[in-house]
PDB file of C-alpha atoms and ligand atoms in Angstrom:
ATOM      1  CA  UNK A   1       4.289 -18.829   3.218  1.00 95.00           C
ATOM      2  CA  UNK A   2       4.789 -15.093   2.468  1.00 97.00           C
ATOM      3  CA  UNK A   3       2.842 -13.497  -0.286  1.00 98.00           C
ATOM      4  CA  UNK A   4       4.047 -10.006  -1.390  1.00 98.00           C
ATOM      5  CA  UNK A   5       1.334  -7.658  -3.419  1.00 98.00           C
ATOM      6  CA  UNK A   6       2.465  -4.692  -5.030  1.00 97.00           C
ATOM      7  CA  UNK A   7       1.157  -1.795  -7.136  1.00 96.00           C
ATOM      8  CA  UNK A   8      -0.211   1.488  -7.594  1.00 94.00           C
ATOM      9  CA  UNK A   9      -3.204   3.306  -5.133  1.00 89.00           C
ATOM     10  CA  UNK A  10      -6.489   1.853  -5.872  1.00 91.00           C
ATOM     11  CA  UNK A  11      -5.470  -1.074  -8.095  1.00 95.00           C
ATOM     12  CA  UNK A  12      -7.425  -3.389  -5.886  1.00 93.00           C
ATOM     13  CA  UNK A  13      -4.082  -4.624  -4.358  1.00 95.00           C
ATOM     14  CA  UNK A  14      -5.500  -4.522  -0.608  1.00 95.00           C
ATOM     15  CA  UNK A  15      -9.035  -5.924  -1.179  1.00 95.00           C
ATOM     16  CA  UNK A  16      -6.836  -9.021  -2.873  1.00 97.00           C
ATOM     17  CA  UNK A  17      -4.318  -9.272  -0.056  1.00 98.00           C
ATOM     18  CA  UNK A  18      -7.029  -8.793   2.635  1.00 98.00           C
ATOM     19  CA  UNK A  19      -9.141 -12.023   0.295  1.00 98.00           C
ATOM     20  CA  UNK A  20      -6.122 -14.006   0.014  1.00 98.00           C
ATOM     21  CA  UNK A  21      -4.744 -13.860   4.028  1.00 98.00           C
ATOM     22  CA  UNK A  22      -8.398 -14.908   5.033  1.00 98.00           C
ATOM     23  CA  UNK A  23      -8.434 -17.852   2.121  1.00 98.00           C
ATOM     24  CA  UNK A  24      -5.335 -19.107   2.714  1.00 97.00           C
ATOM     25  CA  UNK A  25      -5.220 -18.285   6.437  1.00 97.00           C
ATOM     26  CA  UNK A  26      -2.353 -15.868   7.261  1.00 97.00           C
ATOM     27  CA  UNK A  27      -1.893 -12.848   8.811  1.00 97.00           C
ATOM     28  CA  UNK A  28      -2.360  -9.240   7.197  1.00 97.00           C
ATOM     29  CA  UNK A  29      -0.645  -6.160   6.702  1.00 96.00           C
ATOM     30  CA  UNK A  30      -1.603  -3.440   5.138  1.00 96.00           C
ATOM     31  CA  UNK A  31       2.029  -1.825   4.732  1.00 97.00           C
ATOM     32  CA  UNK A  32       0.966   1.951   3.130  1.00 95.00           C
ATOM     33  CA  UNK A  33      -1.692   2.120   6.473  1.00 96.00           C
ATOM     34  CA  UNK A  34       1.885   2.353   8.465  1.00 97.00           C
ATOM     35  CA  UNK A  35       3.043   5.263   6.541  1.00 96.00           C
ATOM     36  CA  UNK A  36      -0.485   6.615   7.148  1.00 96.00           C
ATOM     37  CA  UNK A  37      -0.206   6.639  10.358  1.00 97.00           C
ATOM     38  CA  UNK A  38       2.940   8.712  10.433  1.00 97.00           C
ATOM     39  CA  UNK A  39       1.335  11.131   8.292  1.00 97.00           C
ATOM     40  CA  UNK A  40      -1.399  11.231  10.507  1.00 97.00           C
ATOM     41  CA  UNK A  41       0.575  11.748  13.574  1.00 97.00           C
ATOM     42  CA  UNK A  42       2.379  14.918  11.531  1.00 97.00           C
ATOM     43  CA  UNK A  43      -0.994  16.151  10.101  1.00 97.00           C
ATOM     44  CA  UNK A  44      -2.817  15.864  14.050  1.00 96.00           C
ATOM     45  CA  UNK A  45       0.386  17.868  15.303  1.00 96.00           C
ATOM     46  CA  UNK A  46       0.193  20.359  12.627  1.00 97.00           C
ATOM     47  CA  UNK A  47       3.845  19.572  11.364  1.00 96.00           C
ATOM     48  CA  UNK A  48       4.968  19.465   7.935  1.00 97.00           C
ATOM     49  CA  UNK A  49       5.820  16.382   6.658  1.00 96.00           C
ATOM     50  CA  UNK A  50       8.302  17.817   4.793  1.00 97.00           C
ATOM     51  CA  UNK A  51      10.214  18.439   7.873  1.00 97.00           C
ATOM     52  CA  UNK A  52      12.812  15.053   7.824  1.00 97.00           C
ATOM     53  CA  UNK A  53      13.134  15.024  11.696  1.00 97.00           C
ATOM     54  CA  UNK A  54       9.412  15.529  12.625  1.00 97.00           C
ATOM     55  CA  UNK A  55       8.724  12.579  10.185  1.00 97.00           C
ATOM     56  CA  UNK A  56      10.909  10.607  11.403  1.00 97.00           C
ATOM     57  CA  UNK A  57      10.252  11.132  14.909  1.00 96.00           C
ATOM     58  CA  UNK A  58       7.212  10.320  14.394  1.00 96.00           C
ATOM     59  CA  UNK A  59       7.719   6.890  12.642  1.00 96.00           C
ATOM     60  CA  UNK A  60      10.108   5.899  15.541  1.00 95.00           C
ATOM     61  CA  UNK A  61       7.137   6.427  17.903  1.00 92.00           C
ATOM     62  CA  UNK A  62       4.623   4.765  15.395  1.00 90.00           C
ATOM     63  CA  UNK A  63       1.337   4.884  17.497  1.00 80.00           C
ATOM     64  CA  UNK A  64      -0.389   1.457  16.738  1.00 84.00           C
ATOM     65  CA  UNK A  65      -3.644   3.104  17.803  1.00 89.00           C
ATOM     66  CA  UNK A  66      -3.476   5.134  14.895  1.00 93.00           C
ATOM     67  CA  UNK A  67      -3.984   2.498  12.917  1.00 92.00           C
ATOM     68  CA  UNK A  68      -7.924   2.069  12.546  1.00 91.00           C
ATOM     69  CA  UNK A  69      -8.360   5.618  12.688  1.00 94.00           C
ATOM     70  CA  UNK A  70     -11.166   6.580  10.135  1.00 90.00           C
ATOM     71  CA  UNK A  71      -8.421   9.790   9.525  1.00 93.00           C
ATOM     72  CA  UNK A  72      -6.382   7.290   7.793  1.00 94.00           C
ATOM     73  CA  UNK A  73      -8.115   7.365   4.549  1.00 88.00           C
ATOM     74  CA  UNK A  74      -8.783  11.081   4.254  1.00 88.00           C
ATOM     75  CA  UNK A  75      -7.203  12.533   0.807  1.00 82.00           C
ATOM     76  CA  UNK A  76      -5.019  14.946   2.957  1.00 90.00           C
ATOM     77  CA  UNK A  77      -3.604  12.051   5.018  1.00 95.00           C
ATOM     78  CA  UNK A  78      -2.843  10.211   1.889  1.00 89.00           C
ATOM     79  CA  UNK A  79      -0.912  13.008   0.287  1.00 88.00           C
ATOM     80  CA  UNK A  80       1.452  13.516   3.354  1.00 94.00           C
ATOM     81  CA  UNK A  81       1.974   9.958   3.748  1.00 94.00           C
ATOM     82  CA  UNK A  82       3.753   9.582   0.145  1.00 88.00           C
ATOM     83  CA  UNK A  83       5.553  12.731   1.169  1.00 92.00           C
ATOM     84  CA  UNK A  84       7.020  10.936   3.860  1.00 95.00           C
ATOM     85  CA  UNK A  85       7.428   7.528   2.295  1.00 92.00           C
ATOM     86  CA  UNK A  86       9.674   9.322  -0.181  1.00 90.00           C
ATOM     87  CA  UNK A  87      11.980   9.756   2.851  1.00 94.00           C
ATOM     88  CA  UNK A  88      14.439   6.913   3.789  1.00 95.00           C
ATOM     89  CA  UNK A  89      15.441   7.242   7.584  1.00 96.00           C
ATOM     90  CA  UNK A  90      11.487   7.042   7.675  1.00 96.00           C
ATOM     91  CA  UNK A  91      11.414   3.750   5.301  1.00 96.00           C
ATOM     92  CA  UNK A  92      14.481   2.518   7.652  1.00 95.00           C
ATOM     93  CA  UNK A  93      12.349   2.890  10.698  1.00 95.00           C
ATOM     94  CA  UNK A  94       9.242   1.270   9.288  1.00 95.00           C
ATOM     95  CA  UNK A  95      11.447  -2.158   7.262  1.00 96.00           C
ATOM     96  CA  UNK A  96      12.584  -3.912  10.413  1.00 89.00           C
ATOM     97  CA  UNK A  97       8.643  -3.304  11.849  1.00 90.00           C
ATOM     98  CA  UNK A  98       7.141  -5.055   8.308  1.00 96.00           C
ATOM     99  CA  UNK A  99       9.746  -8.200   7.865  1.00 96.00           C
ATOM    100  CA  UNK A 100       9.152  -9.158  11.549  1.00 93.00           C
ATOM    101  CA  UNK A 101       5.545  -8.959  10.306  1.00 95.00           C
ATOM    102  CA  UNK A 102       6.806 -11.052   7.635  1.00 96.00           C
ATOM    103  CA  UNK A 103       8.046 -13.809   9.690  1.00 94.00           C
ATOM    104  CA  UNK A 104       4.608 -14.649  11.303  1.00 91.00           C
ATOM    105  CA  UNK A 105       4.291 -18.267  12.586  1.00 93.00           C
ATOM    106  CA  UNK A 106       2.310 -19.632   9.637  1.00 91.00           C
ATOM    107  CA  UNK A 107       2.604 -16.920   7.094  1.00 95.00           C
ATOM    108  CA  UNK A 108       1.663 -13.394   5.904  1.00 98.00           C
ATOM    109  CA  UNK A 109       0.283 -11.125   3.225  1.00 98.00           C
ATOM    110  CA  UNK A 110       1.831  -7.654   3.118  1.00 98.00           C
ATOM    111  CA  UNK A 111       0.881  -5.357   0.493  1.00 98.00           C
ATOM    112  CA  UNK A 112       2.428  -2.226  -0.593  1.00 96.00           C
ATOM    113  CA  UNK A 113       4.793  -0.986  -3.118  1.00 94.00           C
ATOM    114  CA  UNK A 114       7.891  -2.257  -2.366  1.00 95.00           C
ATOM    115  CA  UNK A 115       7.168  -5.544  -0.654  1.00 97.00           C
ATOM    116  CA  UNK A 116       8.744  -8.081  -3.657  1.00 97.00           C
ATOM    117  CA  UNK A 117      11.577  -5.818  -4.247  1.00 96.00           C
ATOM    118  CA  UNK A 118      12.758  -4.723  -0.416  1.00 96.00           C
ATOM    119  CA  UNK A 119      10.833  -5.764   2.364  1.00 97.00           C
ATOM    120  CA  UNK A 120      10.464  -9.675   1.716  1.00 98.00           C
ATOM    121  CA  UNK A 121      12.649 -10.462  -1.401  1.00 97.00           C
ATOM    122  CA  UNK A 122      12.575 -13.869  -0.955  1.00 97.00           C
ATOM    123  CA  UNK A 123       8.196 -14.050  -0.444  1.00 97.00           C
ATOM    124  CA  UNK A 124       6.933 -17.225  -1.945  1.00 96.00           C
ATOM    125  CA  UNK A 125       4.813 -16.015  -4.251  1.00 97.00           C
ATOM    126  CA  UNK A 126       4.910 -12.126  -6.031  1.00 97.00           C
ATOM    127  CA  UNK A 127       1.791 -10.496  -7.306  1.00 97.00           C
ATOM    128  CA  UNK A 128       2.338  -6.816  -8.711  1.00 97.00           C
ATOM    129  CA  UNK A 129      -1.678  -5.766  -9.251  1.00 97.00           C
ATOM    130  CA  UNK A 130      -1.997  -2.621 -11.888  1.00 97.00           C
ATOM    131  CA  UNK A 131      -5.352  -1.140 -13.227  1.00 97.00           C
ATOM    132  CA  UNK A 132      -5.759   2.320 -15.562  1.00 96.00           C
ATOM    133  CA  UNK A 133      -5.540   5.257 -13.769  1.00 96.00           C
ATOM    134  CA  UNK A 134      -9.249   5.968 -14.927  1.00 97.00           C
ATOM    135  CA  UNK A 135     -10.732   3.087 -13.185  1.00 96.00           C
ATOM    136  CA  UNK A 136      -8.389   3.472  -9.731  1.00 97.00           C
ATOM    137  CA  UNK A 137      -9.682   7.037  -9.950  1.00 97.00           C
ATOM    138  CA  UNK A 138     -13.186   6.151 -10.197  1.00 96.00           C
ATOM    139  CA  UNK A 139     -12.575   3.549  -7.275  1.00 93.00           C
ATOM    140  CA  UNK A 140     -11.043   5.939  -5.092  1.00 92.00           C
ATOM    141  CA  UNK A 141     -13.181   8.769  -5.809  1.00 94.00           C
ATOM    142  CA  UNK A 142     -16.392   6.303  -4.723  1.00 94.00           C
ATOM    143  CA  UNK A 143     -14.199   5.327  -1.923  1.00 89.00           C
ATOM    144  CA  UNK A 144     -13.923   9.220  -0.799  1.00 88.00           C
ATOM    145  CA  UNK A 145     -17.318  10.208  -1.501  1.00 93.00           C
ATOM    146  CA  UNK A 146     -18.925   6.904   0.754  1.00 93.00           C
ATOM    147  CA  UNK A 147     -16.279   8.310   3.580  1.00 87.00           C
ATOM    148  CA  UNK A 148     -18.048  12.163   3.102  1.00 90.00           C
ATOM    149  CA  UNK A 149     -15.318  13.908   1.206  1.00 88.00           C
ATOM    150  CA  UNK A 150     -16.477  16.643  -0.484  1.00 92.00           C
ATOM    151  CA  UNK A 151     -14.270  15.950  -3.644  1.00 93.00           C
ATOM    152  CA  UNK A 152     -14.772  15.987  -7.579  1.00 96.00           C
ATOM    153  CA  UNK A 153     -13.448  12.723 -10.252  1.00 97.00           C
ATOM    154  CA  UNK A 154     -11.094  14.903 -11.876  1.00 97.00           C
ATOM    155  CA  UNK A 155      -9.156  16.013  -8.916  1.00 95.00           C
ATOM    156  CA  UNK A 156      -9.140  12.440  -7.617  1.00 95.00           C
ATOM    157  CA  UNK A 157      -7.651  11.417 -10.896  1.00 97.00           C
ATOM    158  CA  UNK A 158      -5.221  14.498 -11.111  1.00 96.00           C
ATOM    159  CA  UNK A 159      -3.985  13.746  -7.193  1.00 91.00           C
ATOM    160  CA  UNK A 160      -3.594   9.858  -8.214  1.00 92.00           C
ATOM    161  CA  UNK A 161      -1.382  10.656 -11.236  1.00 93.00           C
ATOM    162  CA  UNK A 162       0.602  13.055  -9.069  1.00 89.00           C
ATOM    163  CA  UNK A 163       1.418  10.367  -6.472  1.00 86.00           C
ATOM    164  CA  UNK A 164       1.788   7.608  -9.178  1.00 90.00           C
ATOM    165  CA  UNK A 165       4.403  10.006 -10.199  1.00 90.00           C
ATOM    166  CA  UNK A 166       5.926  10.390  -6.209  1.00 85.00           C
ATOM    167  CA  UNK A 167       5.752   6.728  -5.736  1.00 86.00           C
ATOM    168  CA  UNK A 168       7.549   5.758  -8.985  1.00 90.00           C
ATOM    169  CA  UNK A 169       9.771   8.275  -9.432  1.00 89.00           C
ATOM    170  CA  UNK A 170      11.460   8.278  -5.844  1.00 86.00           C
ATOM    171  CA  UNK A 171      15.228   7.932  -5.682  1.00 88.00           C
ATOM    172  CA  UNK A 172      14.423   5.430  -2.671  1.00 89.00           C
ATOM    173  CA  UNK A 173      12.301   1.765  -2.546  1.00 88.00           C
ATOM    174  CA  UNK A 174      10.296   3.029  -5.928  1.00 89.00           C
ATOM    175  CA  UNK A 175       6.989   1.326  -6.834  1.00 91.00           C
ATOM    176  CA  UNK A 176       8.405  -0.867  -9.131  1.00 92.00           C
ATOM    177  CA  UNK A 177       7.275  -4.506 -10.454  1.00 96.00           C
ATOM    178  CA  UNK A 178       9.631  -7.078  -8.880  1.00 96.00           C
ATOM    179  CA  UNK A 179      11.435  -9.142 -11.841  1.00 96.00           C
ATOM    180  CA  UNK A 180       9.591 -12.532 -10.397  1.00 95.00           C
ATOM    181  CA  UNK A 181       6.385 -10.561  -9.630  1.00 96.00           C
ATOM    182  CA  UNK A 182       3.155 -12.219 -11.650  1.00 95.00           C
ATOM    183  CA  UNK A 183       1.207  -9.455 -13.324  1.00 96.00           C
ATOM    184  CA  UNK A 184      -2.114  -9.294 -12.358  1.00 97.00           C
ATOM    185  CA  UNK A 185      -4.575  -6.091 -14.354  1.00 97.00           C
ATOM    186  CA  UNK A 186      -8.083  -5.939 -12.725  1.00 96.00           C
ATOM    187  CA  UNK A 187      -8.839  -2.420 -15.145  1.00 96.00           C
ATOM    188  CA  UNK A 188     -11.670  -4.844 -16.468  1.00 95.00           C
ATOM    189  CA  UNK A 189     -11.965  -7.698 -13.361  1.00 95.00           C
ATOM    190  CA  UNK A 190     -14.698  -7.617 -10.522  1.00 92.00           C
ATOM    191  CA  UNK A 191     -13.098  -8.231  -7.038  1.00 92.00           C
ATOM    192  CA  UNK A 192     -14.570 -11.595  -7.312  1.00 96.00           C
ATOM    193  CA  UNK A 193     -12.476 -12.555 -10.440  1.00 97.00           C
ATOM    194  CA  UNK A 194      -9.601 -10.265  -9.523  1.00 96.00           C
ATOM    195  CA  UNK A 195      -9.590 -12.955  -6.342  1.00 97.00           C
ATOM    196  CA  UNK A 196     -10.443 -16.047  -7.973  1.00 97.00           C
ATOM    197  CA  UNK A 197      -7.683 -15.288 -10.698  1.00 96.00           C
ATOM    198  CA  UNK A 198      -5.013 -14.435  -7.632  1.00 97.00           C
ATOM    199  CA  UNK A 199      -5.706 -17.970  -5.930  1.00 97.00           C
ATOM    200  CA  UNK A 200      -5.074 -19.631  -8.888  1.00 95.00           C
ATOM    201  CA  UNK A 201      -1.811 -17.474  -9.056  1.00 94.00           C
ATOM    202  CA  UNK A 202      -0.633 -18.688  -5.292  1.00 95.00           C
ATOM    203  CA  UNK A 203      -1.735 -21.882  -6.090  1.00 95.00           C
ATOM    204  CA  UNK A 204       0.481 -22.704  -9.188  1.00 92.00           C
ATOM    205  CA  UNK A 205       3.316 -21.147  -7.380  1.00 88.00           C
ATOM    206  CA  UNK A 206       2.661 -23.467  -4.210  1.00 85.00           C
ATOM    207  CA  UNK A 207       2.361 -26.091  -6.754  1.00 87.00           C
ATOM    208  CA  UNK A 208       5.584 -25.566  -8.596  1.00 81.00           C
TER     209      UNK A 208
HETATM  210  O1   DC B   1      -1.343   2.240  -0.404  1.00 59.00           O
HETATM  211  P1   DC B   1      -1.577   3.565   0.303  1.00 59.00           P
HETATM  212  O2   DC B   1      -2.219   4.582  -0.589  1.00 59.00           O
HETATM  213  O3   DC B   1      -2.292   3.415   1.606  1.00 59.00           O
HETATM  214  O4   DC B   1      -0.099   4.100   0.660  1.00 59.00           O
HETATM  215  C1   DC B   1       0.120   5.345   1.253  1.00 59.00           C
HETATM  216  C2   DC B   1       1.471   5.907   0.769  1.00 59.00           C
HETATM  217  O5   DC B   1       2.533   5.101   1.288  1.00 59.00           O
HETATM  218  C3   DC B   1       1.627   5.898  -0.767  1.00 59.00           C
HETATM  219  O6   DC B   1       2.044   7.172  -1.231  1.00 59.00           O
HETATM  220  C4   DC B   1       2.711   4.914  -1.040  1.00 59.00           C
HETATM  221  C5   DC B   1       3.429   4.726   0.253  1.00 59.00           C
HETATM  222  N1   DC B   1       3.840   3.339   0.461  1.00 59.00           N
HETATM  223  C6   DC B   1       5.149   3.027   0.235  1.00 59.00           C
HETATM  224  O7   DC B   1       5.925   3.875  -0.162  1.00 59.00           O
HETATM  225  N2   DC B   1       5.588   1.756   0.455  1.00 59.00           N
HETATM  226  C7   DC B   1       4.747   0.803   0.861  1.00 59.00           C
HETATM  227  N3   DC B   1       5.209  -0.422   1.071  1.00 59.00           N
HETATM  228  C8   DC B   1       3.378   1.118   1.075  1.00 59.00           C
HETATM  229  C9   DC B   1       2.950   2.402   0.854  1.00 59.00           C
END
């Protein structure tokens, strides 16, 4: 079984997928932690990820070490990495590394913003996760401030709305809602219901 999630930063969409590959017992990936980690690579080297070979170079050498580096979250990190998922030989380099993902003996859960529409078209079951920008802004603001960031609500909120904007508006793999993607809104849900309501989700799909 593949389950695709999809949706905007801080809608909850990882939290879900990380619940629902434990419940259900698949594997995980966390697909924008990939793009992270070029970003990071770029960032570390002092390049700008504006720079289409640099960024690309570094997603063809995508250091898996990178991955559970505490650098991944940081605010900078995050901005650099939608620079450089707005750039496609970069999104070519990192598609065949997600669908093998996909293809797990027994399953996976990949979460992103593109999963249901390009990386795993076919998944079993679609979620596309939204909340208001207020609430992911208050999320990710806590999120910051626990990790030490010295950072203020209103220019979490302003930097979510500007990568909303990046992620949607790209030319390339936009965030976009897949047409057989279930709508799920936690603006007003607690994880726990958020989870309970996504279970019931898979499970009427599995059922169907
Ligand atoms: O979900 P996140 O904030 O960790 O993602 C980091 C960046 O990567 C974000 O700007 C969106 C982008 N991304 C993407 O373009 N496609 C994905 N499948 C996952 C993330």
């Amino acid at each position: 079984m593949i389950i695709a999630i999809d949706g905007p930063a801080a809608s909850g969409k990882g939290t879900l997928a990380r619940k629902l590959a434990k419940h259900f017992n698949l594997a995980y990936l966390d697909t924008g932690s990939l793009y992270r980690a070029v970003a990071l690579r770029l960032v570390l080297d002092g390049d700008d990820p504006n720079i289409e070979e640099r960024a690309v170079e570094a997603a063809r050498k995508l250091d898996g070490s990178l991955l559970s580096d505490p650098g991944l979250r940081s605010g900078k990190v995050g901005e650099a990495a939608s620079v450089v998922a707005a750039n496609l030989r970069v999104r070519e380099e990192i598609l065949d590394f997600q669908r093998r993902y996909a293809a797990s003996p027994g399953g996976a859960v990949l979460d992103g913003r593109d999963i249901g529409t390009i990386v795993c078209p076919d998944a079993d079951v679609k979620l596309f996760v939204v909340a208001n920008p207020q609430v992911r802004a208050r999320r990710r603001f806590e999120e910051l401030k626990a990790a030490g960031e010295d950072v203020t609500y209103d220019t979490v909120l302003a930097d979510l709305q500007a990568r909303d904007a990046r992620d949607e508006g790209r030319a390339i793999a936009p965030l976009k809602r897949a047409s057989d993607a279930l709508l799920l809104d936690t603006s007003e849900l607690d994880i726990e219901t958020a989870f309970e309501e996504a279970v019931s989700i898979v499970e009427g799909r599995m059922n169907a």
